[in-house]
Short mmCIF file of C-alpha atoms and ligand atoms in Angstrom, two decimals:
data_model
loop_
_atom_site.label_atom_id
_atom_site.label_comp_id
_atom_site.label_asym_id
_atom_site.label_seq_id
_atom_site.Cartn_x
_atom_site.Cartn_y
_atom_site.Cartn_z
CA MET J 1 -4.75 39.80 7.44
CA VAL J 2 -5.20 36.37 5.90
CA GLU J 3 -1.55 36.37 4.77
CA VAL J 4 -0.32 37.24 8.25
CA GLU J 5 -2.42 34.51 9.80
CA ALA J 6 -1.22 32.02 7.18
CA ASP J 7 2.42 32.74 8.07
CA LEU J 8 1.57 32.18 11.72
CA ILE J 9 -0.21 28.91 11.03
CA TRP J 10 2.78 27.60 9.07
CA GLU J 11 4.87 28.35 12.17
CA TYR J 12 2.34 26.70 14.47
CA LEU J 13 2.31 23.56 12.32
CA LYS J 14 5.98 23.04 13.21
CA MET J 15 4.71 22.13 16.67
CA VAL J 16 2.92 19.06 15.30
CA GLU J 17 5.20 16.06 15.65
CA ASP J 18 5.24 12.99 13.46
CA PRO J 19 3.82 10.41 15.90
CA GLU J 20 6.19 7.69 14.72
CA ILE J 21 9.34 9.83 14.52
CA PRO J 22 8.67 12.55 17.12
CA ILE J 23 12.02 14.30 16.54
CA LEU J 24 10.58 15.46 13.21
CA ASN J 25 7.59 17.71 12.73
CA VAL J 26 5.06 17.47 9.93
CA ILE J 27 6.66 20.38 8.04
CA GLU J 28 10.13 18.79 8.09
CA MET J 29 8.57 15.52 6.93
CA GLY J 30 6.96 17.28 3.98
CA ILE J 31 3.54 15.92 4.99
CA VAL J 32 1.83 19.35 4.93
CA ARG J 33 1.46 20.32 1.28
CA ASP J 34 -0.67 23.44 1.38
CA LEU J 35 -2.68 25.86 3.49
CA LYS J 36 -5.73 27.56 2.03
CA TRP J 37 -8.29 30.02 3.35
CA ASP J 38 -11.88 29.35 2.29
CA GLU J 39 -13.52 32.79 2.45
CA GLY J 40 -17.05 31.45 1.77
CA ASN J 41 -17.10 29.01 4.66
CA LYS J 42 -14.56 30.91 6.78
CA LYS J 43 -12.34 27.89 7.22
CA TRP J 44 -8.65 27.08 6.97
CA HIS J 45 -7.85 23.98 4.92
CA VAL J 46 -4.61 22.23 5.85
CA VAL J 47 -3.72 19.89 2.97
CA ILE J 48 -1.70 16.83 3.95
CA THR J 49 -0.44 13.78 2.06
CA PRO J 50 0.34 10.34 3.51
CA THR J 51 3.89 8.98 3.49
CA TYR J 52 2.53 5.46 2.88
CA SER J 53 -1.07 4.60 1.95
CA GLY J 54 -1.37 2.41 5.01
CA CYS J 55 0.44 4.75 7.38
CA PRO J 56 -1.46 4.33 10.66
CA ALA J 57 -0.17 7.71 11.83
CA MET J 58 -2.24 9.74 9.37
CA LYS J 59 -5.37 9.80 11.51
CA ALA J 60 -3.31 10.86 14.53
CA ILE J 61 -1.58 13.58 12.50
CA GLU J 62 -4.94 14.92 11.34
CA GLU J 63 -6.23 15.07 14.91
CA ASP J 64 -2.99 16.59 16.22
CA ILE J 65 -3.09 19.38 13.64
CA ILE J 66 -6.63 20.33 14.65
CA GLU J 67 -5.74 20.10 18.36
CA VAL J 68 -2.49 22.09 18.20
CA LEU J 69 -4.06 24.85 16.12
CA ALA J 70 -7.12 24.99 18.39
CA GLU J 71 -4.87 25.51 21.40
CA LEU J 72 -3.35 28.46 19.55
CA GLN J 73 -6.83 29.90 18.93
CA VAL J 74 -7.10 28.80 15.29
CA LYS J 75 -10.35 26.88 15.53
CA ASN J 76 -11.92 26.83 12.09
CA VAL J 77 -9.62 24.18 10.62
CA VAL J 78 -10.34 21.35 8.18
CA VAL J 79 -7.69 18.80 7.20
CA ASP J 80 -7.83 17.50 3.62
CA THR J 81 -5.84 14.49 2.44
CA VAL J 82 -4.53 14.31 -1.13
CA LEU J 83 -2.61 11.49 -2.87
CA SER J 84 -1.19 13.48 -5.73
CA PRO J 85 1.60 14.40 -6.17
CA PRO J 86 2.77 11.38 -4.19
CA TRP J 87 4.95 11.97 -1.15
CA THR J 88 8.64 11.37 -1.67
CA THR J 89 11.54 11.23 0.75
CA ASP J 90 13.17 13.89 -1.46
CA TRP J 91 10.84 16.40 0.25
CA MET J 92 12.57 15.87 3.60
CA THR J 93 14.78 18.83 4.45
CA ASP J 94 18.55 18.51 5.07
CA GLU J 95 17.97 19.44 8.70
CA ALA J 96 15.47 16.60 8.96
CA ARG J 97 18.00 14.15 7.51
CA GLU J 98 20.64 15.28 9.99
CA LYS J 99 18.19 14.93 12.89
CA LEU J 100 17.41 11.38 11.77
CA ARG J 101 21.10 10.46 11.62
CA SER J 102 21.75 11.92 15.06
CA THR J 103 19.04 9.70 16.56
CA GLY J 104 20.41 6.55 14.95
CA ILE J 105 18.17 6.31 11.89
CA ALA J 106 20.00 6.30 8.56
CA PRO J 107 18.36 9.02 6.43
CA PRO J 108 16.96 8.26 2.96
CA GLU J 109 19.33 8.55 0.02
CA LYS J 110 18.45 11.46 -2.24
CA GLY J 111 16.78 10.55 -5.53
CA SER J 112 13.66 8.50 -4.89
CA ALA J 113 13.53 4.77 -5.40
CA ASP J 114 14.44 3.85 -8.93
CA LYS J 115 13.47 0.92 -11.07
CA GLY J 116 16.75 -0.85 -10.21
CA LEU J 117 15.01 -1.87 -7.03
CA LEU J 118 12.72 -4.13 -9.02
CA MET J 119 15.66 -6.28 -9.98
CA GLY J 120 17.00 -6.45 -6.47
CA LYS J 121 19.69 -3.77 -6.59
CA VAL J 122 20.26 -2.36 -3.13
CA LYS J 123 22.02 0.93 -2.42
CA ASP J 124 24.98 1.24 -0.02
CA ILE J 125 23.67 2.66 3.22
CA ALA J 126 26.06 4.28 5.73
CA CYS J 127 25.79 3.23 9.38
CA PRO J 128 24.40 6.22 11.36
CA ARG J 129 26.80 5.42 14.23
CA CYS J 130 30.19 4.79 12.63
CA SER J 131 29.53 5.88 9.01
CA SER J 132 30.78 2.55 7.67
CA THR J 133 29.15 1.46 4.42
CA ASN J 134 29.88 -2.16 5.26
CA THR J 135 26.22 -2.72 6.09
CA ILE J 136 23.68 -5.36 5.14
CA MET J 137 19.92 -5.26 4.87
CA VAL J 138 18.30 -7.65 7.34
CA SER J 139 14.73 -6.95 6.29
CA GLN J 140 13.08 -4.69 3.74
CA PHE J 141 10.41 -3.86 6.31
CA GLY J 142 11.42 -2.46 9.69
CA THR J 143 9.74 -0.96 12.72
CA THR J 144 7.40 1.10 10.54
CA ALA J 145 6.35 0.89 6.89
CA CYS J 146 8.78 3.68 6.01
CA LYS J 147 11.88 1.96 7.41
CA ALA J 148 14.04 -1.06 6.58
CA LEU J 149 16.16 -2.97 9.07
CA TYR J 150 19.95 -2.95 8.55
CA LYS J 151 23.01 -4.20 10.39
CA CYS J 152 26.47 -2.65 10.44
CA GLY J 153 29.34 -5.03 9.61
CA ASP J 154 31.91 -2.89 11.49
CA CYS J 155 30.32 -1.69 14.74
CA LEU J 156 27.86 -4.64 14.55
CA GLU J 157 24.90 -2.50 15.63
CA PRO J 158 21.49 -2.95 14.01
CA PHE J 159 19.82 0.23 12.76
CA ASP J 160 16.75 1.53 10.95
CA TYR J 161 17.09 2.96 7.46
CA PHE J 162 14.47 5.40 6.24
CA LYS J 163 13.63 3.93 2.82
CA CYS J 164 13.48 6.02 -0.32
CA ILE J 165 10.05 6.30 -1.75
CA MET A 1 -25.92 9.84 -7.31
CA LEU A 2 -25.01 7.15 -9.82
CA MET A 3 -21.24 6.87 -9.99
CA GLU A 4 -19.70 6.05 -13.32
CA HIS A 5 -17.24 3.14 -13.24
CA LYS A 6 -18.07 2.32 -9.63
CA GLU A 7 -17.65 -1.39 -10.38
CA TYR A 8 -14.21 -0.67 -11.78
CA TYR A 9 -13.15 1.10 -8.59
CA LEU A 10 -14.64 -1.75 -6.54
CA THR A 11 -12.69 -4.40 -8.46
CA ILE A 12 -9.42 -2.75 -7.47
CA ALA A 13 -10.48 -1.84 -3.93
CA ASP A 14 -12.02 -5.22 -3.07
CA THR A 15 -9.01 -7.11 -4.42
CA LEU A 16 -6.71 -5.02 -2.20
CA LEU A 17 -8.91 -5.20 0.88
CA VAL A 18 -9.34 -8.97 0.75
CA LEU A 19 -5.63 -9.57 0.21
CA GLY A 20 -4.80 -7.14 3.01
CA GLN A 21 -7.18 -9.01 5.29
CA ARG A 22 -5.70 -12.38 4.28
CA LEU A 23 -2.12 -11.24 4.92
CA SER A 24 -3.12 -9.84 8.31
CA GLU A 25 -3.71 -13.45 9.38
CA TRP A 26 0.08 -13.81 9.48
CA CYS A 27 0.37 -11.10 12.11
CA GLY A 28 1.75 -12.88 15.18
CA HIS A 29 2.27 -16.11 13.19
CA GLY A 30 5.09 -15.23 10.77
CA PRO A 31 7.99 -17.69 10.43
CA ALA A 32 10.35 -14.98 11.76
CA ILE A 33 9.67 -11.64 13.38
CA GLU A 34 11.00 -9.78 10.32
CA GLU A 35 8.50 -11.61 8.11
CA ASP A 36 5.71 -11.02 10.56
CA ILE A 37 6.44 -7.30 10.33
CA ALA A 38 6.97 -7.37 6.57
CA LEU A 39 3.63 -8.99 5.77
CA SER A 40 1.80 -6.78 8.24
CA ASN A 41 3.31 -3.72 6.55
CA VAL A 42 2.34 -4.99 3.11
CA ALA A 43 -1.17 -5.69 4.41
CA LEU A 44 -1.40 -2.14 5.76
CA ASP A 45 -0.38 -0.71 2.40
CA TYR A 46 -3.13 -2.69 0.63
CA ILE A 47 -5.76 -1.75 3.20
CA GLY A 48 -4.70 1.91 2.98
CA GLN A 49 -4.90 1.82 -0.81
CA ALA A 50 -8.34 0.18 -0.67
CA THR A 51 -9.51 2.78 1.84
CA SER A 52 -8.61 5.67 -0.44
CA LEU A 53 -10.61 4.07 -3.28
CA TYR A 54 -13.68 3.45 -1.08
CA LYS A 55 -13.46 7.05 0.17
CA GLU A 56 -13.46 8.27 -3.41
CA ILE A 57 -16.52 6.12 -4.21
CA ALA A 58 -18.27 7.54 -1.15
CA LEU A 59 -17.41 11.05 -2.29
CA LYS A 60 -18.65 10.50 -5.85
CA GLU A 61 -21.80 8.58 -4.88
CA ASN A 62 -22.62 11.24 -2.31
CA LEU A 63 -25.08 9.06 -0.42
CA GLY A 64 -23.71 9.87 3.01
CA LYS A 65 -21.69 6.63 3.14
CA SER A 66 -18.15 6.22 4.42
CA GLU A 67 -15.39 3.83 3.36
CA ASP A 68 -16.51 1.49 6.16
CA ASP A 69 -19.93 0.98 4.58
CA TYR A 70 -18.34 -0.55 1.49
CA ALA A 71 -15.98 -2.77 3.46
CA PHE A 72 -18.31 -3.96 6.19
CA LEU A 73 -21.83 -3.86 4.82
CA ARG A 74 -21.62 -5.65 1.48
CA ASP A 75 -22.14 -9.39 1.06
CA ALA A 76 -19.86 -11.80 -0.83
CA TRP A 77 -21.75 -11.59 -4.14
CA GLU A 78 -21.28 -7.80 -4.13
CA TYR A 79 -17.50 -8.13 -3.83
CA ARG A 80 -15.60 -7.75 -7.09
CA ASN A 81 -12.17 -9.08 -6.05
CA ALA A 82 -10.19 -11.57 -8.14
CA LEU A 83 -10.30 -15.11 -6.73
CA ILE A 84 -6.54 -15.33 -6.10
CA VAL A 85 -6.73 -13.01 -3.09
CA GLU A 86 -9.42 -14.99 -1.25
CA ILE A 87 -7.83 -18.44 -1.36
CA THR A 88 -6.38 -19.47 1.97
CA ASN A 89 -2.80 -18.61 2.94
CA GLY A 90 -1.52 -22.20 3.16
CA ASP A 91 2.12 -22.42 4.24
CA TYR A 92 4.59 -19.59 3.84
CA ALA A 93 5.60 -20.81 0.39
CA LYS A 94 2.01 -20.48 -0.84
CA THR A 95 1.60 -17.03 0.68
CA ILE A 96 4.86 -15.88 -0.91
CA ALA A 97 4.03 -17.47 -4.27
CA ARG A 98 0.77 -15.53 -4.32
CA GLN A 99 2.56 -12.32 -3.22
CA PHE A 100 5.07 -12.68 -6.03
CA VAL A 101 2.52 -13.36 -8.75
CA PHE A 102 0.18 -10.69 -7.44
CA SER A 103 2.86 -7.99 -7.09
CA THR A 104 4.20 -8.71 -10.56
CA TRP A 105 0.75 -8.19 -12.06
CA TYR A 106 -0.15 -5.28 -9.76
CA TYR A 107 3.06 -3.36 -10.39
CA HIS A 108 2.49 -3.36 -14.14
CA PHE A 109 -1.21 -2.70 -13.71
CA LEU A 110 -0.37 0.46 -11.76
CA GLU A 111 2.25 1.49 -14.29
CA ALA A 112 -0.50 1.43 -16.93
CA LEU A 113 -3.06 3.05 -14.59
CA GLU A 114 -0.75 6.07 -14.22
CA LYS A 115 -1.88 6.93 -17.77
CA SER A 116 -5.61 6.69 -16.95
CA ASN A 117 -7.93 9.55 -17.99
CA ASP A 118 -9.34 9.52 -14.48
CA THR A 119 -7.26 11.94 -12.42
CA PHE A 120 -8.04 10.24 -9.13
CA LEU A 121 -6.90 6.85 -10.43
CA GLN A 122 -3.80 8.50 -11.89
CA GLY A 123 -2.81 9.88 -8.48
CA PHE A 124 -3.73 6.61 -6.80
CA ALA A 125 -1.44 4.72 -9.18
CA GLN A 126 1.47 7.14 -8.75
CA LYS A 127 1.21 6.79 -5.00
CA SER A 128 0.69 3.03 -4.80
CA ILE A 129 3.36 1.97 -7.28
CA LYS A 130 6.08 3.26 -4.97
CA GLU A 131 4.87 0.91 -2.25
CA VAL A 132 4.33 -2.04 -4.55
CA ARG A 133 7.95 -1.87 -5.72
CA TYR A 134 8.96 -2.91 -2.21
CA HIS A 135 6.32 -5.65 -2.10
CA PHE A 136 7.59 -7.04 -5.38
CA GLN A 137 11.19 -7.03 -4.24
CA HIS A 138 10.32 -8.72 -0.95
CA SER A 139 8.40 -11.58 -2.58
CA ARG A 140 10.94 -12.02 -5.38
CA ASP A 141 13.77 -12.36 -2.84
CA TRP A 142 11.82 -15.10 -1.07
CA ILE A 143 11.05 -16.99 -4.29
CA LEU A 144 14.80 -17.10 -4.99
CA ARG A 145 15.64 -18.04 -1.42
CA MET A 146 13.09 -20.85 -1.19
CA GLY A 147 13.78 -22.14 -4.69
CA GLY A 148 17.51 -22.29 -4.08
CA GLY A 149 17.25 -23.26 -0.41
CA THR A 150 16.81 -26.74 1.04
CA GLU A 151 15.12 -29.68 -0.60
CA GLU A 152 12.08 -29.01 1.57
CA SER A 153 11.80 -25.31 0.78
CA HIS A 154 12.15 -26.08 -2.92
CA ARG A 155 9.49 -28.79 -2.78
CA ARG A 156 7.09 -26.55 -0.86
CA LEU A 157 7.54 -23.69 -3.30
CA GLN A 158 6.89 -25.95 -6.30
CA ASN A 159 3.81 -27.40 -4.57
CA ALA A 160 2.58 -23.90 -3.84
CA LEU A 161 2.88 -22.93 -7.50
CA ASN A 162 1.07 -26.11 -8.57
CA GLU A 163 -1.76 -25.40 -6.14
CA MET A 164 -2.39 -21.77 -6.87
CA TRP A 165 -1.55 -21.42 -10.54
CA GLU A 166 -5.17 -21.88 -11.63
CA PHE A 167 -6.01 -18.58 -9.93
CA THR A 168 -3.39 -16.48 -11.74
CA GLY A 169 -5.20 -16.26 -15.08
CA GLU A 170 -8.08 -14.12 -13.87
CA LEU A 171 -5.71 -11.21 -13.15
CA MET A 172 -4.92 -11.03 -16.85
CA THR A 173 -8.54 -11.03 -18.06
CA ASN A 174 -10.99 -8.16 -18.48
CA SER A 175 -14.48 -8.37 -16.98
CA ALA A 176 -17.41 -6.55 -18.57
CA HIS A 177 -17.03 -3.48 -16.35
CA GLU A 178 -13.29 -3.46 -16.93
CA MET A 179 -13.97 -3.45 -20.69
CA GLU A 180 -16.21 -0.41 -20.23
CA ALA A 181 -13.49 1.42 -18.31
CA ILE A 182 -10.90 0.49 -20.95
CA ALA A 183 -13.15 1.83 -23.69
CA LYS A 184 -13.29 5.20 -21.88
CA GLY A 185 -9.52 5.37 -21.45
CA ILE A 186 -9.94 4.99 -17.70
CA GLY A 187 -9.13 1.34 -17.12
CA VAL A 188 -6.14 -0.88 -17.79
CA ASP A 189 -6.23 -3.64 -20.38
CA ASN A 190 -5.19 -6.61 -18.25
CA VAL A 191 -4.82 -8.90 -21.26
CA ALA A 192 -2.06 -6.63 -22.57
CA LEU A 193 -0.12 -7.12 -19.32
CA LYS A 194 0.21 -10.88 -19.84
CA GLU A 195 3.32 -10.73 -22.00
CA THR A 196 5.32 -8.71 -19.46
CA PHE A 197 3.94 -10.80 -16.61
CA ASP A 198 4.98 -14.07 -18.29
CA ARG A 199 8.44 -12.74 -19.09
CA ILE A 200 9.22 -11.60 -15.54
CA VAL A 201 7.70 -14.61 -13.81
CA THR A 202 9.45 -17.07 -16.11
CA ALA A 203 12.84 -15.40 -15.58
CA VAL A 204 12.53 -15.44 -11.78
CA PHE A 205 11.22 -19.03 -11.73
CA GLN A 206 14.13 -20.10 -13.90
CA GLU A 207 16.56 -18.53 -11.46
CA ALA A 208 14.77 -20.23 -8.56
CA ASN A 209 14.75 -23.55 -10.44
CA VAL A 210 10.97 -23.97 -10.21
CA SER A 211 8.33 -23.83 -12.90
CA ALA A 212 4.72 -22.88 -13.39
CA PRO A 213 2.55 -25.90 -14.23
CA ALA A 214 1.63 -26.07 -17.92
CA ASP A 215 -1.87 -26.28 -19.42
CA VAL A 216 -3.83 -25.33 -16.35
CA TRP A 217 -7.56 -24.56 -16.63
CA MET A 218 -7.80 -21.01 -15.25
CA GLN A 219 -10.52 -20.23 -12.69
CA LYS A 220 -12.37 -16.98 -12.96
CA GLY A 221 -15.57 -15.26 -11.88
CA GLY A 222 -14.51 -13.33 -8.79
CA LYS A 223 -14.57 -10.02 -10.62
CA GLU A 224 -18.22 -10.79 -11.54
CA GLY A 225 -19.14 -11.63 -7.95
CA LYS A 226 -18.87 -15.43 -8.26
CA HIS A 227 -16.63 -16.41 -5.38
CA SER A 228 -15.23 -19.48 -3.69
CA GLU A 229 -16.51 -20.47 -0.25
CA HIS A 230 -13.41 -18.84 1.30
CA LEU A 231 -14.59 -15.26 0.79
CA GLY A 232 -17.64 -15.78 3.00
CA PHE A 233 -15.41 -16.81 5.89
CA ILE A 234 -13.11 -13.79 5.55
CA LEU A 235 -16.07 -11.43 5.39
CA ALA A 236 -17.71 -13.12 8.38
CA GLU A 237 -14.62 -12.43 10.46
CA MET A 238 -13.99 -8.95 9.10
CA GLN A 239 -17.61 -7.78 9.26
CA PHE A 240 -18.73 -9.42 12.50
CA LEU A 241 -18.42 -6.33 14.67
CA GLN A 242 -20.30 -3.97 12.35
CA ARG A 243 -23.03 -6.55 11.75
CA ALA A 244 -23.48 -7.40 15.43
CA TYR A 245 -23.13 -3.84 16.71
CA PRO A 246 -24.23 -1.58 13.84
CA ASN A 247 -22.52 1.82 13.62
CA SER A 248 -20.07 1.07 16.42
CA LYS A 249 -16.93 3.20 16.22
CA TRP A 250 -13.39 3.07 17.61
ZN1 LIG Y 301 28.45 0.98 12.35
#
């Protein structure tokens, strides 16, 4: 029974959106790390991990998980936050990357941030509109902690880039 | 319950919280909107990192406290932050100079903390270092830009370094509780980070055509609870609400 309910809860969790990028859900983002049944206390533990330590969306995500599951009659839910292993953009699914691109956000390059970054090496990022790699970084910090601000040199549009982490 | 190495956790957490609070002062006042956003994001990272440490202290002490109790209900002498984070922001050059020096130290501190015997601190370091890479890059870019910019930006950057250099030394010292944590294989030997710190800072300063002042008497004491007058003012602002309206919540 527990296994069947677990499969259902994993499905239900796909209904919880990322508050800052609502086209992606918390499963696609790789924020939900585990789901455990605590037989002693009769509670489900949903284990999540923050994208960034200071991500202001984490509290909202925690509340949304409890609310969405409660609406689907799963009421004995506790959300635990863990830091380790640290979240990486490599956990985002290919579908998630494609969804980002289609909404005008350049998806993160695969292979998390390397040490080259320390010495100021910047990767070539393709414009999500015209695919040109003639782009420049305007600011390392964009509309949210997880994004940088770029500008395309060909179509001249500014765009967000989901930074590797 | 008595928590082992609580002071060690507090030194890291308080340093991050106070710097996060300081940087937040730029929110709405940045020299450009991109910088306003950048510093606010960096501040959020620090405050988030501090929060996770305070939460862990609360968990281990098991006295029914939350992270807010440590942030809002301790007085200046109980804070264990290094002095460099409490000094005032000054102009943008001074803020950036501090960010650069701080991130250079903090990045290498975290790199060493990843090898701590304390599994929580290990995870904390693995998580935080990814964020601090971006902080380092941001401040380094600005050092180069200001150093190689106009006569005024160069002068301001050099002044900033002259003014704040005396606060850099404390980062590369070990307080008594840090020594205890080092002896247990939990803490990072800050003195051992000095060589790498000097090498990186000197190389970037050379490229920016500025220099750190020589033979400066280094201030210390923050990590032992001996603070400058500035900390009291930050705490007064940060703690006002909880002190005036105890237990109020969002
Ligand atoms: Zn384009």
